[in-house]
């Protein structure tokens, strides 16, 4: 998305264009290399680490046979 057409940029609201990846241990990281603030409110795009291609080691502990996976990103 172009910054010129981003409604949050036009509104001058603090936000990030990256995707926030939520980990099982409660930590988070952003796909935007320049992002220094991983606050959920700044990230309209969020995903669980288990949804990332190849998955994430920390999510393996959450998924057990017969149990539903609990979303982390909210």
PDB file of C-alpha atoms in Angstrom:
ATOM      1  CA  UNK A   1       0.000   0.000   0.000  1.00  0.00           C
ATOM      2  CA  UNK A   2       1.314   3.411  -0.903  1.00  0.00           C
ATOM      3  CA  UNK A   3       1.756   5.835   1.976  1.00  0.00           C
ATOM      4  CA  UNK A   4      -0.135   8.400  -0.115  1.00  0.00           C
ATOM      5  CA  UNK A   5      -3.267   6.212  -0.168  1.00  0.00           C
ATOM      6  CA  UNK A   6      -3.032   4.832   3.383  1.00  0.00           C
ATOM      7  CA  UNK A   7      -5.957   6.245   5.375  1.00  0.00           C
ATOM      8  CA  UNK A   8      -3.959   6.019   8.613  1.00  0.00           C
ATOM      9  CA  UNK A   9      -1.108   8.026   7.045  1.00  0.00           C
ATOM     10  CA  UNK A  10      -3.582  10.599   5.736  1.00  0.00           C
ATOM     11  CA  UNK A  11      -5.120  10.818   9.235  1.00  0.00           C
ATOM     12  CA  UNK A  12      -1.618  11.237  10.718  1.00  0.00           C
ATOM     13  CA  UNK A  13      -2.207   8.346  13.148  1.00  0.00           C
ATOM     14  CA  UNK A  14       0.783   6.499  14.599  1.00  0.00           C
ATOM     15  CA  UNK A  15       0.846   3.074  12.930  1.00  0.00           C
ATOM     16  CA  UNK A  16       3.044   0.532  11.182  1.00  0.00           C
ATOM     17  CA  UNK A  17       2.687  -0.972   7.707  1.00  0.00           C
ATOM     18  CA  UNK A  18       4.332  -4.236   8.762  1.00  0.00           C
ATOM     19  CA  UNK A  19       2.662  -7.335  10.168  1.00  0.00           C
ATOM     20  CA  UNK A  20       3.006  -8.006  13.887  1.00  0.00           C
ATOM     21  CA  UNK A  21       3.903 -11.650  14.558  1.00  0.00           C
ATOM     22  CA  UNK A  22       2.715 -12.863  17.998  1.00  0.00           C
ATOM     23  CA  UNK A  23       4.733 -15.641  19.665  1.00  0.00           C
ATOM     24  CA  UNK A  24       3.543 -18.197  22.233  1.00  0.00           C
ATOM     25  CA  UNK A  25       5.810 -16.740  24.925  1.00  0.00           C
ATOM     26  CA  UNK A  26       4.047 -13.372  24.640  1.00  0.00           C
ATOM     27  CA  UNK A  27       6.804 -11.680  22.661  1.00  0.00           C
ATOM     28  CA  UNK A  28       6.166 -10.088  19.284  1.00  0.00           C
ATOM     29  CA  UNK A  29       8.124  -8.999  16.249  1.00  0.00           C
ATOM     30  CA  UNK A  30       7.261  -6.943  13.204  1.00  0.00           C
ATOM     31  CA  UNK A  31       7.960  -7.738   9.563  1.00  0.00           C
ATOM     32  CA  UNK A  32       8.925  -4.093   8.954  1.00  0.00           C
ATOM     33  CA  UNK A  33      12.670  -3.852   9.637  1.00  0.00           C
ATOM     34  CA  UNK A  34      12.334  -0.177  10.628  1.00  0.00           C
ATOM     35  CA  UNK A  35       9.617  -0.823  13.240  1.00  0.00           C
ATOM     36  CA  UNK A  36      10.838  -0.263  16.787  1.00  0.00           C
ATOM     37  CA  UNK A  37       7.493  -0.400  18.634  1.00  0.00           C
ATOM     38  CA  UNK A  38       5.658  -3.728  18.711  1.00  0.00           C
ATOM     39  CA  UNK A  39       2.524  -2.373  20.389  1.00  0.00           C
ATOM     40  CA  UNK A  40      -0.547  -4.207  19.026  1.00  0.00           C
ATOM     41  CA  UNK A  41      -2.454  -0.944  18.597  1.00  0.00           C
ATOM     42  CA  UNK A  42       0.096   0.306  16.034  1.00  0.00           C
ATOM     43  CA  UNK A  43      -0.331  -2.788  13.842  1.00  0.00           C
ATOM     44  CA  UNK A  44      -3.570  -3.259  11.905  1.00  0.00           C
ATOM     45  CA  UNK A  45      -2.096  -6.494  10.488  1.00  0.00           C
ATOM     46  CA  UNK A  46      -1.372  -9.290  13.017  1.00  0.00           C
ATOM     47  CA  UNK A  47      -0.659 -13.004  12.738  1.00  0.00           C
ATOM     48  CA  UNK A  48       0.249 -15.933  14.979  1.00  0.00           C
ATOM     49  CA  UNK A  49       3.787 -17.224  14.546  1.00  0.00           C
ATOM     50  CA  UNK A  50       2.338 -20.640  13.673  1.00  0.00           C
ATOM     51  CA  UNK A  51       0.705 -19.049  10.603  1.00  0.00           C
ATOM     52  CA  UNK A  52       4.050 -17.972   9.136  1.00  0.00           C
ATOM     53  CA  UNK A  53       5.390 -20.181   6.327  1.00  0.00           C
ATOM     54  CA  UNK A  54       7.489 -22.882   7.952  1.00  0.00           C
ATOM     55  CA  UNK A  55       5.874 -22.237  11.332  1.00  0.00           C
ATOM     56  CA  UNK A  56       7.666 -21.306  14.514  1.00  0.00           C
ATOM     57  CA  UNK A  57       9.234 -23.549  17.137  1.00  0.00           C
ATOM     58  CA  UNK A  58       7.478 -21.780  20.008  1.00  0.00           C
ATOM     59  CA  UNK A  59       4.040 -22.600  18.548  1.00  0.00           C
ATOM     60  CA  UNK A  60       4.732 -26.348  18.491  1.00  0.00           C
ATOM     61  CA  UNK A  61       4.186 -26.507  22.269  1.00  0.00           C
ATOM     62  CA  UNK A  62       0.694 -25.027  21.906  1.00  0.00           C
ATOM     63  CA  UNK A  63      -0.659 -27.602  19.480  1.00  0.00           C
ATOM     64  CA  UNK A  64      -1.365 -31.014  20.957  1.00  0.00           C
ATOM     65  CA  UNK A  65      -3.455 -33.787  19.414  1.00  0.00           C
ATOM     66  CA  UNK A  66      -7.148 -33.277  20.117  1.00  0.00           C
ATOM     67  CA  UNK A  67      -6.726 -29.664  21.252  1.00  0.00           C
ATOM     68  CA  UNK A  68      -7.888 -26.601  19.371  1.00  0.00           C
ATOM     69  CA  UNK A  69      -5.228 -24.037  18.573  1.00  0.00           C
ATOM     70  CA  UNK A  70      -5.613 -20.808  20.538  1.00  0.00           C
ATOM     71  CA  UNK A  71      -5.017 -17.619  18.502  1.00  0.00           C
ATOM     72  CA  UNK A  72      -2.191 -15.468  19.844  1.00  0.00           C
ATOM     73  CA  UNK A  73      -2.467 -12.346  17.704  1.00  0.00           C
ATOM     74  CA  UNK A  74      -6.022 -11.466  18.755  1.00  0.00           C
TER      75      UNK A  74
END
